[in-house]
Tab-separated table of C-alpha atoms and ligand atoms in Angstrom:
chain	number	residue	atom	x	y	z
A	1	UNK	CA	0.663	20.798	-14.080
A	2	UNK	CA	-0.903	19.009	-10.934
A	3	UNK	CA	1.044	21.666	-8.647
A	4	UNK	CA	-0.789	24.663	-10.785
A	5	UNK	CA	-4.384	22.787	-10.230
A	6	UNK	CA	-4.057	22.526	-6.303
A	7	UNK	CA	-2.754	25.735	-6.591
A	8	UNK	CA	-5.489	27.077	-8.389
A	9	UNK	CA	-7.656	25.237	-6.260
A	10	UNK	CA	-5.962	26.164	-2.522
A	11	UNK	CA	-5.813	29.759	-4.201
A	12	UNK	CA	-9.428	30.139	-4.259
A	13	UNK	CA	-10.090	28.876	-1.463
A	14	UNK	CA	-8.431	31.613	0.215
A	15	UNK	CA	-9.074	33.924	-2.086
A	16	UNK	CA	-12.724	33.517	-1.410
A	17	UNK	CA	-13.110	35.642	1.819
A	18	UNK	CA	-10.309	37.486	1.027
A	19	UNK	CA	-11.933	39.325	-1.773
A	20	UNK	CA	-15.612	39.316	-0.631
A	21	UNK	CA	-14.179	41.349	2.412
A	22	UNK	CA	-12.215	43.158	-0.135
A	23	UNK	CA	-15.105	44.047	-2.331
A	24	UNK	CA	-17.193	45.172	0.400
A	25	UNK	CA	-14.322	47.605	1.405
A	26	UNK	CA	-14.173	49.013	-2.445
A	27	UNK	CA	-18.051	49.810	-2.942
A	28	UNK	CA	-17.792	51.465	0.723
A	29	UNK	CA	-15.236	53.251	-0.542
A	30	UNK	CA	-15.968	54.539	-3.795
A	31	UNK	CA	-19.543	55.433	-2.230
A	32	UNK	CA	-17.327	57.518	-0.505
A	33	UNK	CA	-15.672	59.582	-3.208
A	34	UNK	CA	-19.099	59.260	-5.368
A	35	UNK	CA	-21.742	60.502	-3.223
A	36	UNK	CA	-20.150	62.253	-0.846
A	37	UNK	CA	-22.641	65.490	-0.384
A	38	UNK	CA	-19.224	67.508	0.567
A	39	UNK	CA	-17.714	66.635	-2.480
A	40	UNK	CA	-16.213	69.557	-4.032
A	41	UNK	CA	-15.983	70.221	-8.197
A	42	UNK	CA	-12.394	70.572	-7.608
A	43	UNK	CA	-10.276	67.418	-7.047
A	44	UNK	CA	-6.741	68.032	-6.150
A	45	UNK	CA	-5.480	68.570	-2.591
A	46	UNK	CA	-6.060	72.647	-2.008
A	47	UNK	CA	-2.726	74.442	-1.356
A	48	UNK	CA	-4.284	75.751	1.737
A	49	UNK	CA	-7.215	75.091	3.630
A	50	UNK	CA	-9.048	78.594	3.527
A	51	UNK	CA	-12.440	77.011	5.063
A	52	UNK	CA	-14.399	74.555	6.816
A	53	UNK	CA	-16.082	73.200	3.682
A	54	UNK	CA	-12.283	72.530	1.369
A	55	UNK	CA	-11.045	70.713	4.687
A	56	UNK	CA	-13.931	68.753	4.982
A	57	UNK	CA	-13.770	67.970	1.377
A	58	UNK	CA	-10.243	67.088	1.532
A	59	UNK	CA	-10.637	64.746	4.237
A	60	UNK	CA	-13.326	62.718	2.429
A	61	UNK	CA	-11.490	62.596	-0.985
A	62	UNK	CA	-8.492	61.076	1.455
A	63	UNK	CA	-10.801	58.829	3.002
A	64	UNK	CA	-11.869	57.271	-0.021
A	65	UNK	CA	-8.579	57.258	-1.727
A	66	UNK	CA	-6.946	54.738	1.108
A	67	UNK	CA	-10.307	52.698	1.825
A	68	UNK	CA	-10.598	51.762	-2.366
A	69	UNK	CA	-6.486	50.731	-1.462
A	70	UNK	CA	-7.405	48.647	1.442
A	71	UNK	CA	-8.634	45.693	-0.254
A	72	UNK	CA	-5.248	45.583	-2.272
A	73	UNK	CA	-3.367	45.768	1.339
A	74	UNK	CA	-5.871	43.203	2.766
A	75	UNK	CA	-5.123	41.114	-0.495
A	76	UNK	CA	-1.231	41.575	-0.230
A	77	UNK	CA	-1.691	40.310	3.554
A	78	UNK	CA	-3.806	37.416	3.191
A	79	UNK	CA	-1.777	34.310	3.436
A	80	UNK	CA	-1.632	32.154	0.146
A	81	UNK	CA	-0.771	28.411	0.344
A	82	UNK	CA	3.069	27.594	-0.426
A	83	UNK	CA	3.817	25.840	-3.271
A	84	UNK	CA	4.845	22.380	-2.603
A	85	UNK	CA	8.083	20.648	-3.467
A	86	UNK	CA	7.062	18.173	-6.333
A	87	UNK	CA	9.841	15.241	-7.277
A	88	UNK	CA	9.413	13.133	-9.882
A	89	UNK	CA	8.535	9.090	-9.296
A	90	UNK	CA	9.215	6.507	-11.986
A	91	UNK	CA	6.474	4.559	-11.884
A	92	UNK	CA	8.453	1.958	-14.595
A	93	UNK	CA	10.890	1.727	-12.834
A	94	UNK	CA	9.296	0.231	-9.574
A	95	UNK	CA	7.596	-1.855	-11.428
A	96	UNK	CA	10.820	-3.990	-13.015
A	97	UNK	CA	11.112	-3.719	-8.601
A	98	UNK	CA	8.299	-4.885	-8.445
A	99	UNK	CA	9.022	-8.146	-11.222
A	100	UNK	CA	12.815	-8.484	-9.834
A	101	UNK	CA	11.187	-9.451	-6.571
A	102	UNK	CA	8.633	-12.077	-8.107
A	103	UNK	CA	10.953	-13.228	-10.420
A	104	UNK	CA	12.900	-14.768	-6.797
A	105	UNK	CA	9.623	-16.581	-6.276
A	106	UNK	CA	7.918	-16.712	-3.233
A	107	UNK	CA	9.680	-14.838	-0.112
A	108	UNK	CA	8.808	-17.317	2.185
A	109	UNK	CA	10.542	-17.260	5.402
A	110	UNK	CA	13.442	-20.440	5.517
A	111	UNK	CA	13.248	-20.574	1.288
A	112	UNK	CA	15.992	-20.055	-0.907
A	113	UNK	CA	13.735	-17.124	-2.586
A	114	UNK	CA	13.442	-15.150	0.966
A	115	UNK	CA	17.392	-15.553	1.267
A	116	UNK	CA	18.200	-14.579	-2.059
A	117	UNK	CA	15.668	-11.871	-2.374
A	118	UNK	CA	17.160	-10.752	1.141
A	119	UNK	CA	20.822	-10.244	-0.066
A	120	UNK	CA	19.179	-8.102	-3.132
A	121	UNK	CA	17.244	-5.671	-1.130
A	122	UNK	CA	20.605	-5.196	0.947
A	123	UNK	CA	22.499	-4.283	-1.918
A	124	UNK	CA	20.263	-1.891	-3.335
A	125	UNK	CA	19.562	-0.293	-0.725
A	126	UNK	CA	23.398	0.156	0.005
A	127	UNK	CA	23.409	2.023	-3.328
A	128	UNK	CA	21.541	4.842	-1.826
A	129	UNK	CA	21.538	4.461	2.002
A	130	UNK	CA	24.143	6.474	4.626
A	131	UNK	CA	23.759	3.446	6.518
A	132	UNK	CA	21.808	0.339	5.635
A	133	UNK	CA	21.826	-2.628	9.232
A	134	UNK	CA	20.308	-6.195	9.243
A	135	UNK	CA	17.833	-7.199	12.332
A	136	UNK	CA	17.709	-10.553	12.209
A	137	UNK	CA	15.808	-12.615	14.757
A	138	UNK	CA	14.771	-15.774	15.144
A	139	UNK	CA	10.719	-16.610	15.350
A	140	UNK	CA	8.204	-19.707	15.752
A	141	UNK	CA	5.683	-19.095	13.470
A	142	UNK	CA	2.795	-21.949	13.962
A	143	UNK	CA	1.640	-21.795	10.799
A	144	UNK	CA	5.153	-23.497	9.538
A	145	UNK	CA	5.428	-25.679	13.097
A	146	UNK	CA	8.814	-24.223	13.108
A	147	UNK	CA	11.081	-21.330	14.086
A	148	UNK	CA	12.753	-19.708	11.691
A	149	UNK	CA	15.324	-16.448	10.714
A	150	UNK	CA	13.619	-13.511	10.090
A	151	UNK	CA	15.486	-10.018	8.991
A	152	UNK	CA	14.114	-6.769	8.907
A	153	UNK	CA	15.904	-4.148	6.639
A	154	UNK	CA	16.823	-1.018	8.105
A	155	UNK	CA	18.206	1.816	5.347
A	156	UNK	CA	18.667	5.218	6.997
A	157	UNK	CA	19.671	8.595	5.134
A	158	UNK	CA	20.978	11.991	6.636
A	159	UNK	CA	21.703	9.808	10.289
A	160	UNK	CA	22.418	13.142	12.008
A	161	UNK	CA	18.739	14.712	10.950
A	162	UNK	CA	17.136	15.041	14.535
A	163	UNK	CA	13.527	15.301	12.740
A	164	UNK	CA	12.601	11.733	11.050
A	165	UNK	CA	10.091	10.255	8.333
A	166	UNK	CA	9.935	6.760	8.478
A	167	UNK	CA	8.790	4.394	5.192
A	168	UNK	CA	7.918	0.914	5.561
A	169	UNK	CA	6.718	-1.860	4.000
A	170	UNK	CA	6.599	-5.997	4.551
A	171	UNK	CA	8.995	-7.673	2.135
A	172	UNK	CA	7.623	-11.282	2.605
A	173	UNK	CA	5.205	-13.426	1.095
A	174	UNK	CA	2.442	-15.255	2.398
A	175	UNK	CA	3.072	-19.011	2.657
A	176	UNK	CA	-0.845	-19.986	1.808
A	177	UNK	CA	-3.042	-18.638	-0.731
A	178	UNK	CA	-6.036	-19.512	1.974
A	179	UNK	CA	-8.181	-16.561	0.172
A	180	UNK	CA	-8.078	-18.275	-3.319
A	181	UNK	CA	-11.299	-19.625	-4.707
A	182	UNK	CA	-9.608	-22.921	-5.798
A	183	UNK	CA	-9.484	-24.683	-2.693
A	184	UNK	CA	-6.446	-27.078	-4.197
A	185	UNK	CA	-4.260	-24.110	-4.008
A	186	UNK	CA	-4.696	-22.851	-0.144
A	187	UNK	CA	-1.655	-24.574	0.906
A	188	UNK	CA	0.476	-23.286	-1.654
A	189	UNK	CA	2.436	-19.593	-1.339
A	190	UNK	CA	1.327	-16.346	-2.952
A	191	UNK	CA	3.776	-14.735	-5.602
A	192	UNK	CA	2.573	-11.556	-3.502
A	193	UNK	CA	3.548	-8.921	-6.413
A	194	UNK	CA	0.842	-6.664	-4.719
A	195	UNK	CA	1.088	-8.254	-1.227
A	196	UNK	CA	4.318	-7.123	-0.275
A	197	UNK	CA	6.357	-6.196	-3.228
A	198	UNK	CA	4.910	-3.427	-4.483
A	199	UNK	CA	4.994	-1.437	-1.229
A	200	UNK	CA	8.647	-2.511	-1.099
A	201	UNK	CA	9.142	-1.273	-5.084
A	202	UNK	CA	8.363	1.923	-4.281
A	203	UNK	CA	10.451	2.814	-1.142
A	204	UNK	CA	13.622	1.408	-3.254
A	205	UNK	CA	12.734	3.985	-5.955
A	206	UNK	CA	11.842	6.386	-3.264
A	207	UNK	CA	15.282	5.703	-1.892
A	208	UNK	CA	17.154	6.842	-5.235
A	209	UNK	CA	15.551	10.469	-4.488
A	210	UNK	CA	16.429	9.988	-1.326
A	211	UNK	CA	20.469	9.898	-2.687
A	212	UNK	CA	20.345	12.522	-5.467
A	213	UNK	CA	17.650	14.776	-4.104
A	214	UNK	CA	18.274	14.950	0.001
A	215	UNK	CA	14.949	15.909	1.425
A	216	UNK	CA	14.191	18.433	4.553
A	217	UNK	CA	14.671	15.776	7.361
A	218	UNK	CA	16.221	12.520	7.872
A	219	UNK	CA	14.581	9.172	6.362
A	220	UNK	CA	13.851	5.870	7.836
A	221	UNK	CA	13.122	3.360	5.065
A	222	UNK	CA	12.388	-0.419	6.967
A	223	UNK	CA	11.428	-3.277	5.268
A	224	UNK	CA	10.055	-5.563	7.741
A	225	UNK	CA	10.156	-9.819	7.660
A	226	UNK	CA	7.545	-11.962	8.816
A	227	UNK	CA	4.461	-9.994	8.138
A	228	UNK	CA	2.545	-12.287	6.090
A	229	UNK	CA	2.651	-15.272	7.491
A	230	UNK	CA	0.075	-15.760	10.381
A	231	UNK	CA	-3.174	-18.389	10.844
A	232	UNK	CA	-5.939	-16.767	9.616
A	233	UNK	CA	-8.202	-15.267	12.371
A	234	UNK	CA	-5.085	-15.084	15.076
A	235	UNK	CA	-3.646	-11.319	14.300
A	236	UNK	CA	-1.295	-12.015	17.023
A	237	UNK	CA	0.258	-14.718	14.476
A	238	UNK	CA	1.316	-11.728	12.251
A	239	UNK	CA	3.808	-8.859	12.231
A	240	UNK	CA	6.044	-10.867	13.616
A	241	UNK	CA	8.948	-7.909	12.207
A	242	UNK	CA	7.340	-5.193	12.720
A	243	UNK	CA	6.772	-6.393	16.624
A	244	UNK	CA	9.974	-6.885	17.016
A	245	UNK	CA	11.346	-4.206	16.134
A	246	UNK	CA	8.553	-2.239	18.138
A	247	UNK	CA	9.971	-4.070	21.053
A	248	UNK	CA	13.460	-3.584	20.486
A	249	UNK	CA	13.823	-0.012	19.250
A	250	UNK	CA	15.925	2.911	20.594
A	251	UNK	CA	13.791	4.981	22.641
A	252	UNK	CA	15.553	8.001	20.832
A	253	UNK	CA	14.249	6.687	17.311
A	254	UNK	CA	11.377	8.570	17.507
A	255	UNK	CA	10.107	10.041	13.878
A	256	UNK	CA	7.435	12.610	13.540
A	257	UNK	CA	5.682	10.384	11.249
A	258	UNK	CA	5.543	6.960	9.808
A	259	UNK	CA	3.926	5.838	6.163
A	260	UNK	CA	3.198	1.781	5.828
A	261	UNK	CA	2.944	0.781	1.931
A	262	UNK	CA	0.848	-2.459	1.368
A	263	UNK	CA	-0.895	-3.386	-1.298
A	264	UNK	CA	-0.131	-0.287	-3.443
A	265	UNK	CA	0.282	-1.184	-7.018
A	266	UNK	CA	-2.709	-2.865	-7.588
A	267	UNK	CA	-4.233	-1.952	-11.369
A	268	UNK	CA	-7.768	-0.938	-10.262
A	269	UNK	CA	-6.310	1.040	-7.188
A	270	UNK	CA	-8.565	2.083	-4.218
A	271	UNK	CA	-7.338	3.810	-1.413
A	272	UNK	CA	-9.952	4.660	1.019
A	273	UNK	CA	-8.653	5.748	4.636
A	274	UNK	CA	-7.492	2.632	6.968
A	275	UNK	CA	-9.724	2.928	10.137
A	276	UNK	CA	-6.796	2.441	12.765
A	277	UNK	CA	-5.108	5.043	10.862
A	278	UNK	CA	-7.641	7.023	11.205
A	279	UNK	CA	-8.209	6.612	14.906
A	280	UNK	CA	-4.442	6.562	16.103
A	281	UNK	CA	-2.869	9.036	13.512
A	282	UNK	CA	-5.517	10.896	11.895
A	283	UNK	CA	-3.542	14.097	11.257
A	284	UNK	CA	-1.010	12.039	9.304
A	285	UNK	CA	-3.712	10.593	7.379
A	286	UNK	CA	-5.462	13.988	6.749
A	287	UNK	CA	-1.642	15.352	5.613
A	288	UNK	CA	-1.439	12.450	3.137
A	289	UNK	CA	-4.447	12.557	1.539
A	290	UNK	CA	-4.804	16.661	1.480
A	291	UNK	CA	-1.301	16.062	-0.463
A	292	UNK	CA	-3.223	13.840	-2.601
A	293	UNK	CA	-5.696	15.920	-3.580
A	294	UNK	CA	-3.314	18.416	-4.225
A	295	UNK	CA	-1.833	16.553	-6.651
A	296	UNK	CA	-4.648	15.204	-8.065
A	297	UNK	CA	-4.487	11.712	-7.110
A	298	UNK	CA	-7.931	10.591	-6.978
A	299	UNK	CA	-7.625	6.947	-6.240
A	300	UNK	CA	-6.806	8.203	-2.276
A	301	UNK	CA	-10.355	8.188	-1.331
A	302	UNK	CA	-11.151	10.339	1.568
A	303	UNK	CA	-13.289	8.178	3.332
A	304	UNK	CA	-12.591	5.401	6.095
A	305	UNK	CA	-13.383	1.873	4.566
A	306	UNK	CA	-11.148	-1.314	6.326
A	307	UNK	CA	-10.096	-1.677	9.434
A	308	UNK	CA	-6.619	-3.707	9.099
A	309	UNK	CA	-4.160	-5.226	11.538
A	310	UNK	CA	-0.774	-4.593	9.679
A	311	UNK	CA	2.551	-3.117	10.576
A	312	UNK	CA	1.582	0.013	11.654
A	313	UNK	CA	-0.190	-1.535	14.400
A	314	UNK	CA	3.133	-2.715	16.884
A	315	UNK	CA	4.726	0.995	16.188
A	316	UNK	CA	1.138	2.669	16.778
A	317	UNK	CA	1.524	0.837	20.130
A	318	UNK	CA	4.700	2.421	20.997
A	319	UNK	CA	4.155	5.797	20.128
A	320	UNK	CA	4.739	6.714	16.403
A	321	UNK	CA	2.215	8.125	14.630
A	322	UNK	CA	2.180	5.562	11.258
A	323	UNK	CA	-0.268	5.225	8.904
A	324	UNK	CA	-1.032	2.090	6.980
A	325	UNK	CA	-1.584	3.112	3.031
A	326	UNK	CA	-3.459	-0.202	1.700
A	327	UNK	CA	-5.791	-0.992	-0.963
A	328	UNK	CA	-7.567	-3.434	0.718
A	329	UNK	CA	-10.298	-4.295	-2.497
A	330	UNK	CA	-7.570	-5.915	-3.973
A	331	UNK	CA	-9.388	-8.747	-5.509
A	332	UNK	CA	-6.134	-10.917	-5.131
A	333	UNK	CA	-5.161	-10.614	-2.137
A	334	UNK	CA	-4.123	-14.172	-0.576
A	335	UNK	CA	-4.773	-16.131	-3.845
A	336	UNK	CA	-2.759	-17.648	-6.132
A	337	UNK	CA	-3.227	-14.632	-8.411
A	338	UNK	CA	-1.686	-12.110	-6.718
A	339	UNK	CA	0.954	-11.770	-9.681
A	340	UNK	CA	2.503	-8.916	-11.718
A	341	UNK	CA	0.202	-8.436	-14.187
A	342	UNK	CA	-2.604	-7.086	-11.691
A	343	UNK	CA	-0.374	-4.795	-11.185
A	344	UNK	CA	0.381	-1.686	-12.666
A	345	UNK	CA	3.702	1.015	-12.999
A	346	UNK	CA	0.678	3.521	-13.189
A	347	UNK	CA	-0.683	2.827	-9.299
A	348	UNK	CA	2.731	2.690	-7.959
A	349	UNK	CA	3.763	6.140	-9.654
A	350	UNK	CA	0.513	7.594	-8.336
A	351	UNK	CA	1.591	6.211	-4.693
A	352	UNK	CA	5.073	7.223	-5.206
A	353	UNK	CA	4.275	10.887	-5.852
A	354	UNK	CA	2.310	10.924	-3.066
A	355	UNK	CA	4.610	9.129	-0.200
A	356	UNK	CA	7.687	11.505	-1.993
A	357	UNK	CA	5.074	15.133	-1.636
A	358	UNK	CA	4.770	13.951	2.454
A	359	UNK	CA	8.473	13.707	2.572
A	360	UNK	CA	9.956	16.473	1.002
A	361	UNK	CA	6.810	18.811	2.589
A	362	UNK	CA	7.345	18.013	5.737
A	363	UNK	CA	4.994	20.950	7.390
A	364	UNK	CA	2.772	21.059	4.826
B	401	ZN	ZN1	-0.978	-10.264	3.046
C-alpha cells in the first residue's frame, strides 16, 4: 500500500516532463500527417515512386508515422524510480522491548538494573548477531563523584560485508529527573522508556530482520553506555560511550552511514530534522526522510527544529556520517514520567519501517 502511494507519487513526478515533452512531440506530429499540403488521397507506401509529388508524399506520411512513436520511445526511456525493498516492523513487539527494559528499573550505571539489563541485551542480541563483543571501560562521571564500568554493545551481521550501516542507540538511563516539574524528584532516576529504551527496542527487532532477512550490506548495531548521565549544561559530561568508542575504533570500521535512535517511541511523535545532522550529514538526513515520505510516514517532519549534543556527535567528529533521529518535544524527557505508557508500539513501528527502508535500500 505505502510502496504503491510513493510510487504513484515518484511516478508523476517523472512522468510530468516526460509526457509534456511527449505531447508536444504527438500534436507536431499528427500536424504532420493532418495538414500536410503534400498529403496525397492515397495512404499506403506506393510500390514505386513514379514522381516527385508520391516521394514527397511518402516521406511526410513516414515522418509523421515515427514522430507520433517518439513520445512512446521517449516514455520507454525515461527513467522511473525503483521500487523499494519494504520489510515488515513489529511495532508490538518492540514495545514488550521496550517494557522488558523498564521492567529492570532504572539502567543506571553501577546498579543492579544496568548489570542485569546488560547481560539481557547480550543475549538477545546473540540470538541474531554473527558476532556480538563487550567494550567495557571504566569512567568518572562527576555527576555520581565516582568512576564506574561502563559497556557498550557491539552486535555485527555479515562481518565480511566491506560496505557498512551502522544503528545505534544509548541503552542507559539518566540518574536525575532534573527536567521534572516536581522539584522533590530531581535527584531521583528516570525509568527512561522513551529516553533510551525505545531507540534500543527497535534495533533488537531490527536485528531479527537482520537474521532471517540478510540485507544488501553488512550491519553495525551498537548500543552505547553512559550517555545519559552528564551535569546539566556541561555536554562534555555526556556520551561518555559513544566517545569512547570514537576514540578507540578501528580505523578500517568505516560505514557509509550511521542512524542514532533516541527518543523514538514517544505517543505524540515529532520528528523534525536534528540541526547537527543537518549540518554534518545532510545527505543522510535527506535519504531518511525522502524514505519517509515514501512511505508515508508523516511524523518525520522535513524541517530543522533542535540542535542536540547526542551520540552522533563523537562519531561525526571522526568521520562517519551519523544522523541523530530524536523527538526532542518529548514532553517527558528527564522527568519522572518518562514511562511506558507515553509510549506507543505505533511510533516505534513507524520508526522501525523507516530505519529498516534505509537499510535494505542502501542507494536509494
Ligand atoms: Zn536523556
Amino acid at each position: 500500500m505505502d510502496y504503491w502511494i510513493g510510487g504513484l507519487v515518484d511516478g508523476w513526478m517523472v512522468g510530468f516532463w516526460e509526457y509534456w515533452i511527449g505531447g508536444l512531440l504527438a500534436c507536431w506530429s499528427f500536424g504532420n500527417l493532418a495538414f500536410n499540403p503534400d498529403a496525397p488521397v492515397k495512404k499506403a507506401i506506393p510500390h514505386g515512386l513514379k514522381n516527385h509529388t508520391e516521394l514527397s508524399a511518402w516521406f511526410f506520411n513516414l515522418r509523421g508515422i515515427f514522430l507520433l512513436l517518439l513520445p512512446l520511445l521517449f516514455s520507454a526511456c525515461a527513467k522511473k524510480p525503483q521500487p523499494l525493498t519494504l520489510l515488515p516492523f513489529n511495532g508490538q513487539s518492540a514495545y514488550a522491548l521496550l517494557v522488558k527494559q523498564c521492567d529492570f528499573g532504572p539502567r543506571v550505571p553501577d546498579t543492579p538494573a544496568h548489570d542485569s539489563c546488560r547481560v539481557f541485551l547480550g543475549e538477545e542480541l546473540k540470538k541474531y548477531a554473527d558476532q556480538v563483543a563487550e567494550q567495557t571501560f571504566d569512567e568518572y562521571l562527576p555527576g555520581l563523584q565516582k568512576t564506574v564500568k561502563l559497556t557498550n554493545i557491539i552486535a555485527s551481521f555479515d562481518l565480511k560485508a566491506t560496505q557498512r550501516i551502522l544503528l545505534c542507540a544509548h541503552w542507559d538511563s539518566r540518574p536525575w529527573a532534573d527536567q521534572d516539574s516536581d522539584t522533590s524528584k530531581h535527584r531521583r532516576p528516570i525509568l527512561g522508556a522513551n529516553d533510551g529504551a525505545s531507540g534500543v527496542a527497535v534495533l533488537l527487532e531490527i536485528a531479527k530482520t537482520l537474521k532471517s532477512s540478510p540485507p544488501p550490506v553488512g550491519v553495525d548495531i551498537i548500543l552505547f553506555d553512559g550517555e545519559d548521565a552528564g551535569l546539566s549544561g556541561q555536554n562534555d559530561t555526556y556520551l561518555a560511550g559513544s566517545r569512547y568508542f570514537a576514540r578507540t575504533k578501528d580505523a578500517r570500521f568505516n560505514p557509509m552511514m550511521g542512524i542514532l535512535l533516541d527518543m523514538v517511541g514517544g505517543a505524540n511523535l515529532q520528528l523534525y530534522k536534528e540541526v547537527n545532522s543537518v549540518n554534518y550529514a545532510g545527505a543522510v538526513v535527506d535519504r531518511v526522510w525522502n524514505l519517509a515520505a515514501r512511505l508515508g510516514v508523516t511524523e518525520f517532519i522535513p524541517t530543522p527544529k533542535h540542535q542536540v549534543t547526542d551520540d552522533h556527535i563523537p562519531l561525526l567528529n571522526v568521520g562517519i556520517p551519523v544522523i541523530d533521529i530524536i523527538d526532542f518535544d518529548y514532553a517527558y524527557w528527564h522527568t519522572a514520567g518518562d514511562t511506558p505508557d507515553k509510549c506507543s508500539a505505533a511510533s516505534l513501528e513507524k520508526v522501525g519501517r523507516v530505519v529498516l527502508a534505509a537499510v535494505y535500500n542502501p542507494e536509494k
